[in-house]
Amino acid sequence: RGDRYLSASGAMTTLRSMLRAGRRIGLARHAAATGEAYHGIASVPAAAARGLASSAAGPAAVRSARSRVASFEAFARSGAASSRAFSAEGEKKDDAEEEADEGNDAVESDEETEKLRAELGERDAQVKDLNDKLLRTLADMENLRERTRRQAEAAEKFAIQGFCKDLLDVADNLGRAVSTVEVGEDADAAKTAATLKSLHEGVLMVEKQLASTFAKHGVEKYDPTGEPFDANDHMALFNVPLAEGAEAGTVAAVTKAGYKLHDRVIRAAEVGVYQA
């Protein structure tokens, strides 16, 4: 816009210079036709007045001189007026064009500002939505972590609940076996033998039920008598002299049976081993 304004200003200056030059050429031609010297627009009336004062002509010459002066003044005034009118019109036109350009720029700037504000509003809405989703996700993760922690604690605390429930029947049968024994000084031998027999049967029943409960939960009892000694499954407590037909390094006796939970040794068998 600035370049367009400078170009228009330069054109107006050139046009004004051409108008001034045209007026001066017209004045010079007029002065040459009348035989007077040309000294510029401002000097024409003065030169005509001096010619009028120094002339010895009669009234006709005076009237002719006055006519020439009037024509010079009218020509000068018309040229100056037209120049001023053209200059004012050009300046008004330039001002109007500049105002129009400024108005167009202002409209474009307002449109661009509104567009940027709309885009900024969309970005703010997206940021708000993403921030809300992030907070919700963090809250869900925290709830999931807390719920998982509680479940792990409950699983650890009540992991043997089923096993303990199955052992209750074993405890009940053991209590019944004990309750059948009556301790007294006046009991005869026959009654004592019957009591011991009943107790033995009850204990066998309890043992059988206990073994069934162990097997239900993956607990297996093993007796390694006669097997080669294995430090992973056996615990050697003593050595036994090598007997006839026995092989050195094998289990000679078992003082405490071993137990496995799903093929994992939870208690090694305590044994005695034939020495080499």
Short mmCIF file of C-alpha atoms in Angstrom, two decimals:
data_model
loop_
_atom_site.label_atom_id
_atom_site.label_comp_id
_atom_site.label_asym_id
_atom_site.label_seq_id
_atom_site.Cartn_x
_atom_site.Cartn_y
_atom_site.Cartn_z
CA ARG A 1 0.00 0.00 0.00
CA GLY A 2 2.88 2.33 0.79
CA ASP A 3 4.47 1.65 -2.61
CA ARG A 4 1.19 2.39 -4.39
CA TYR A 5 0.86 5.64 -2.42
CA LEU A 6 4.42 6.74 -3.29
CA SER A 7 3.83 5.98 -6.99
CA ALA A 8 0.60 8.01 -6.99
CA SER A 9 2.32 10.92 -5.21
CA GLY A 10 5.16 10.90 -7.76
CA ALA A 11 2.65 10.93 -10.64
CA MET A 12 0.79 13.89 -9.10
CA THR A 13 4.04 15.83 -8.66
CA THR A 14 5.02 15.19 -12.27
CA LEU A 15 1.55 16.26 -13.47
CA ARG A 16 1.71 19.49 -11.46
CA SER A 17 5.16 20.26 -12.89
CA MET A 18 3.80 19.71 -16.42
CA LEU A 19 0.89 22.11 -15.75
CA ARG A 20 3.23 24.81 -14.45
CA ALA A 21 5.46 24.32 -17.45
CA GLY A 22 2.44 24.62 -19.81
CA ARG A 23 1.34 27.85 -18.18
CA ARG A 24 4.80 29.32 -18.45
CA ILE A 25 5.04 28.33 -22.10
CA GLY A 26 1.67 30.00 -22.78
CA LEU A 27 2.77 33.15 -20.98
CA ALA A 28 6.04 33.18 -22.88
CA ARG A 29 4.24 32.84 -26.25
CA HIS A 30 1.82 35.60 -25.30
CA ALA A 31 4.66 37.87 -24.28
CA ALA A 32 6.51 37.14 -27.54
CA ALA A 33 3.40 37.97 -29.56
CA THR A 34 3.03 41.33 -27.79
CA GLY A 35 6.73 42.15 -27.79
CA GLU A 36 7.18 42.11 -23.99
CA ALA A 37 9.80 40.28 -21.97
CA TYR A 38 8.59 37.24 -19.92
CA HIS A 39 9.79 37.14 -16.26
CA GLY A 40 7.42 34.54 -14.80
CA ILE A 41 3.82 34.57 -13.71
CA ALA A 42 4.38 36.97 -10.82
CA SER A 43 6.37 39.45 -12.99
CA VAL A 44 3.88 39.73 -15.89
CA PRO A 45 1.58 42.36 -14.33
CA ALA A 46 4.59 44.41 -13.16
CA ALA A 47 6.21 44.31 -16.63
CA ALA A 48 2.93 45.33 -18.26
CA ALA A 49 2.59 48.23 -15.78
CA ARG A 50 6.15 49.40 -16.51
CA GLY A 51 5.43 49.25 -20.27
CA LEU A 52 2.27 51.27 -19.68
CA ALA A 53 4.10 53.96 -17.66
CA SER A 54 6.98 54.39 -20.10
CA SER A 55 4.87 54.42 -23.25
CA ALA A 56 4.23 57.73 -25.00
CA ALA A 57 1.27 56.39 -26.89
CA GLY A 58 -2.19 57.78 -26.69
CA PRO A 59 -5.36 56.48 -25.17
CA ALA A 60 -5.57 53.61 -27.63
CA ALA A 61 -2.17 52.31 -26.47
CA VAL A 62 -3.22 52.67 -22.87
CA ARG A 63 -6.38 50.67 -23.47
CA SER A 64 -4.39 48.04 -25.35
CA ALA A 65 -1.88 47.73 -22.49
CA ARG A 66 -4.61 47.46 -19.90
CA SER A 67 -6.31 44.79 -21.98
CA ARG A 68 -3.09 42.82 -22.16
CA VAL A 69 -2.55 43.11 -18.39
CA ALA A 70 -6.10 41.94 -17.71
CA SER A 71 -5.66 39.01 -20.06
CA PHE A 72 -2.39 38.07 -18.32
CA GLU A 73 -4.00 38.25 -14.92
CA ALA A 74 -7.05 36.22 -16.03
CA PHE A 75 -4.83 33.60 -17.64
CA ALA A 76 -2.67 33.40 -14.49
CA ARG A 77 -5.69 33.16 -12.21
CA SER A 78 -7.35 30.48 -14.38
CA GLY A 79 -4.12 28.46 -14.50
CA ALA A 80 -3.55 28.73 -10.76
CA ALA A 81 -7.21 27.92 -10.02
CA SER A 82 -7.22 24.93 -12.32
CA SER A 83 -3.92 23.78 -10.81
CA ARG A 84 -5.27 24.15 -7.29
CA ALA A 85 -8.53 22.45 -8.22
CA PHE A 86 -6.69 19.57 -9.88
CA SER A 87 -4.27 19.33 -6.96
CA ALA A 88 -7.14 19.36 -4.42
CA GLU A 89 -9.08 16.82 -6.46
CA GLY A 90 -5.98 14.59 -6.71
CA GLU A 91 -5.31 14.89 -2.99
CA LYS A 92 -8.95 14.06 -2.21
CA LYS A 93 -8.79 11.09 -4.54
CA ASP A 94 -5.54 9.94 -2.93
CA ASP A 95 -7.05 10.35 0.54
CA ALA A 96 -10.14 8.40 -0.54
CA GLU A 97 -8.01 5.60 -2.00
CA GLU A 98 -5.86 5.51 1.11
CA GLU A 99 -8.94 5.38 3.34
CA ALA A 100 -10.41 2.63 1.17
CA ASP A 101 -7.16 0.66 1.39
CA GLU A 102 -7.07 1.15 5.13
CA GLY A 103 -10.70 0.02 5.37
CA ASN A 104 -9.97 -3.09 3.31
CA ASP A 105 -6.92 -3.85 5.43
CA ALA A 106 -8.96 -3.36 8.59
CA VAL A 107 -11.67 -5.72 7.28
CA GLU A 108 -9.06 -8.33 6.34
CA SER A 109 -7.39 -7.91 9.72
CA ASP A 110 -10.72 -8.33 11.54
CA GLU A 111 -11.55 -11.45 9.51
CA GLU A 112 -8.14 -12.91 10.25
CA THR A 113 -8.51 -12.07 13.94
CA GLU A 114 -11.92 -13.74 14.10
CA LYS A 115 -10.52 -16.80 12.34
CA LEU A 116 -7.62 -17.01 14.81
CA ARG A 117 -10.02 -16.60 17.74
CA ALA A 118 -12.21 -19.41 16.40
CA GLU A 119 -9.18 -21.69 16.01
CA LEU A 120 -8.00 -20.77 19.49
CA GLY A 121 -11.43 -21.58 20.89
CA GLU A 122 -11.35 -25.00 19.20
CA ARG A 123 -7.88 -25.69 20.59
CA ASP A 124 -8.99 -24.67 24.09
CA ALA A 125 -11.98 -27.03 23.84
CA GLN A 126 -9.72 -29.88 22.69
CA VAL A 127 -7.26 -29.24 25.51
CA LYS A 128 -10.09 -29.18 28.05
CA ASP A 129 -11.52 -32.45 26.70
CA LEU A 130 -8.11 -34.18 26.70
CA ASN A 131 -7.38 -32.92 30.21
CA ASP A 132 -10.73 -34.30 31.42
CA LYS A 133 -10.01 -37.67 29.78
CA LEU A 134 -6.55 -37.74 31.34
CA LEU A 135 -7.92 -37.06 34.82
CA ARG A 136 -10.58 -39.76 34.39
CA THR A 137 -7.96 -42.25 33.21
CA LEU A 138 -5.71 -41.48 36.15
CA ALA A 139 -8.64 -41.90 38.54
CA ASP A 140 -9.58 -45.24 36.94
CA MET A 141 -5.98 -46.47 37.17
CA GLU A 142 -5.79 -45.48 40.82
CA ASN A 143 -9.06 -47.29 41.55
CA LEU A 144 -7.84 -50.37 39.68
CA ARG A 145 -4.55 -50.33 41.61
CA GLU A 146 -6.35 -50.08 44.94
CA ARG A 147 -8.83 -52.82 44.00
CA THR A 148 -6.02 -55.11 42.86
CA ARG A 149 -4.14 -54.52 46.10
CA ARG A 150 -7.19 -55.42 48.18
CA GLN A 151 -7.82 -58.54 46.12
CA ALA A 152 -4.19 -59.63 46.50
CA GLU A 153 -4.35 -59.14 50.25
CA ALA A 154 -7.61 -61.08 50.44
CA ALA A 155 -6.19 -63.89 48.29
CA GLU A 156 -3.12 -64.13 50.48
CA LYS A 157 -5.13 -64.04 53.68
CA PHE A 158 -7.78 -66.58 52.65
CA ALA A 159 -5.70 -68.78 50.34
CA ILE A 160 -6.00 -71.80 52.65
CA GLN A 161 -9.68 -71.28 53.38
CA GLY A 162 -10.74 -74.39 51.40
CA PHE A 163 -7.97 -76.50 52.95
CA CYS A 164 -8.91 -75.43 56.46
CA LYS A 165 -12.58 -76.13 55.78
CA ASP A 166 -11.74 -79.70 54.72
CA LEU A 167 -9.61 -80.18 57.86
CA LEU A 168 -12.59 -79.43 60.08
CA ASP A 169 -14.04 -82.86 59.41
CA VAL A 170 -10.73 -84.42 60.38
CA ALA A 171 -10.73 -82.50 63.64
CA ASP A 172 -14.33 -83.58 64.34
CA ASN A 173 -13.47 -87.27 63.81
CA LEU A 174 -10.38 -86.98 65.96
CA GLY A 175 -12.45 -85.50 68.74
CA ARG A 176 -14.97 -88.35 68.52
CA ALA A 177 -12.15 -90.92 68.71
CA VAL A 178 -10.76 -89.32 71.84
CA SER A 179 -14.20 -89.09 73.44
CA THR A 180 -14.63 -92.87 73.24
CA VAL A 181 -11.79 -93.43 75.71
CA GLU A 182 -12.85 -93.40 79.36
CA VAL A 183 -10.06 -93.20 81.89
CA GLY A 184 -10.83 -94.95 85.20
CA GLU A 185 -9.07 -97.05 87.80
CA ASP A 186 -11.87 -99.59 88.11
CA ALA A 187 -11.97 -100.45 84.37
CA ASP A 188 -11.35 -104.11 83.74
CA ALA A 189 -9.13 -105.55 81.03
CA ALA A 190 -11.94 -106.53 78.68
CA LYS A 191 -13.48 -103.07 78.73
CA THR A 192 -10.07 -101.46 78.22
CA ALA A 193 -9.34 -103.70 75.24
CA ALA A 194 -12.69 -102.79 73.64
CA THR A 195 -12.01 -99.11 74.22
CA LEU A 196 -8.56 -99.31 72.70
CA LYS A 197 -9.95 -101.15 69.70
CA SER A 198 -12.60 -98.48 69.16
CA LEU A 199 -9.95 -95.77 69.55
CA HIS A 200 -7.71 -97.50 67.04
CA GLU A 201 -10.50 -97.67 64.50
CA GLY A 202 -11.34 -94.02 65.02
CA VAL A 203 -7.74 -92.96 64.57
CA LEU A 204 -7.45 -95.03 61.38
CA MET A 205 -10.57 -93.33 60.10
CA VAL A 206 -9.11 -89.92 60.91
CA GLU A 207 -5.84 -90.79 59.16
CA LYS A 208 -7.68 -91.98 56.09
CA GLN A 209 -9.79 -88.82 55.97
CA LEU A 210 -6.72 -86.65 56.49
CA ALA A 211 -4.90 -88.38 53.60
CA SER A 212 -7.97 -87.82 51.41
CA THR A 213 -8.01 -84.13 52.33
CA PHE A 214 -4.29 -83.81 51.54
CA ALA A 215 -4.74 -85.48 48.16
CA LYS A 216 -7.67 -83.17 47.36
CA HIS A 217 -5.42 -80.14 47.78
CA GLY A 218 -2.38 -81.60 46.01
CA VAL A 219 -0.48 -82.65 49.14
CA GLU A 220 1.26 -86.01 48.66
CA LYS A 221 3.00 -88.10 51.28
CA TYR A 222 6.01 -90.13 50.20
CA ASP A 223 8.21 -92.80 51.82
CA PRO A 224 11.65 -93.15 50.18
CA THR A 225 12.69 -96.45 51.86
CA GLY A 226 15.06 -98.38 49.57
CA GLU A 227 15.43 -95.49 47.11
CA PRO A 228 18.78 -93.85 46.30
CA PHE A 229 19.53 -90.92 48.56
CA ASP A 230 18.59 -87.54 47.00
CA ALA A 231 19.64 -84.42 48.85
CA ASN A 232 16.76 -82.48 47.25
CA ASP A 233 14.08 -84.80 48.68
CA HIS A 234 15.79 -86.41 51.69
CA MET A 235 17.48 -85.25 54.87
CA ALA A 236 20.11 -87.71 56.14
CA LEU A 237 20.16 -87.89 59.92
CA PHE A 238 22.38 -90.95 60.53
CA ASN A 239 24.32 -93.69 58.76
CA VAL A 240 23.41 -97.39 58.88
CA PRO A 241 26.00 -100.16 58.49
CA LEU A 242 25.73 -101.82 55.14
CA ALA A 243 23.56 -104.97 55.44
CA GLU A 244 23.66 -108.03 53.28
CA GLY A 245 21.83 -107.48 50.01
CA ALA A 246 21.65 -103.71 50.57
CA GLU A 247 23.25 -101.13 48.33
CA ALA A 248 25.42 -98.38 49.68
CA GLY A 249 23.97 -94.89 49.40
CA THR A 250 20.35 -95.98 49.59
CA VAL A 251 17.79 -95.08 52.25
CA ALA A 252 17.85 -97.63 55.03
CA ALA A 253 15.17 -96.18 57.34
CA VAL A 254 12.65 -93.32 57.41
CA THR A 255 12.02 -91.55 60.72
CA LYS A 256 9.66 -88.92 59.32
CA ALA A 257 7.82 -89.12 56.00
CA GLY A 258 8.16 -86.38 53.42
CA TYR A 259 5.42 -84.31 51.80
CA LYS A 260 5.09 -82.64 48.40
CA LEU A 261 2.68 -79.98 47.21
CA HIS A 262 2.12 -80.30 43.46
CA ASP A 263 5.54 -81.94 43.00
CA ARG A 264 7.25 -79.31 45.19
CA VAL A 265 8.88 -80.60 48.36
CA ILE A 266 7.38 -78.84 51.34
CA ARG A 267 9.06 -81.13 53.87
CA ALA A 268 12.00 -83.40 53.14
CA ALA A 269 11.89 -86.95 54.47
CA GLU A 270 14.20 -87.59 57.44
CA VAL A 271 16.13 -90.78 56.73
CA GLY A 272 19.05 -92.98 57.64
CA VAL A 273 21.42 -93.99 54.79
CA TYR A 274 23.53 -97.12 54.27
CA GLN A 275 27.14 -96.13 54.55
CA ALA A 276 29.65 -97.16 51.87
#
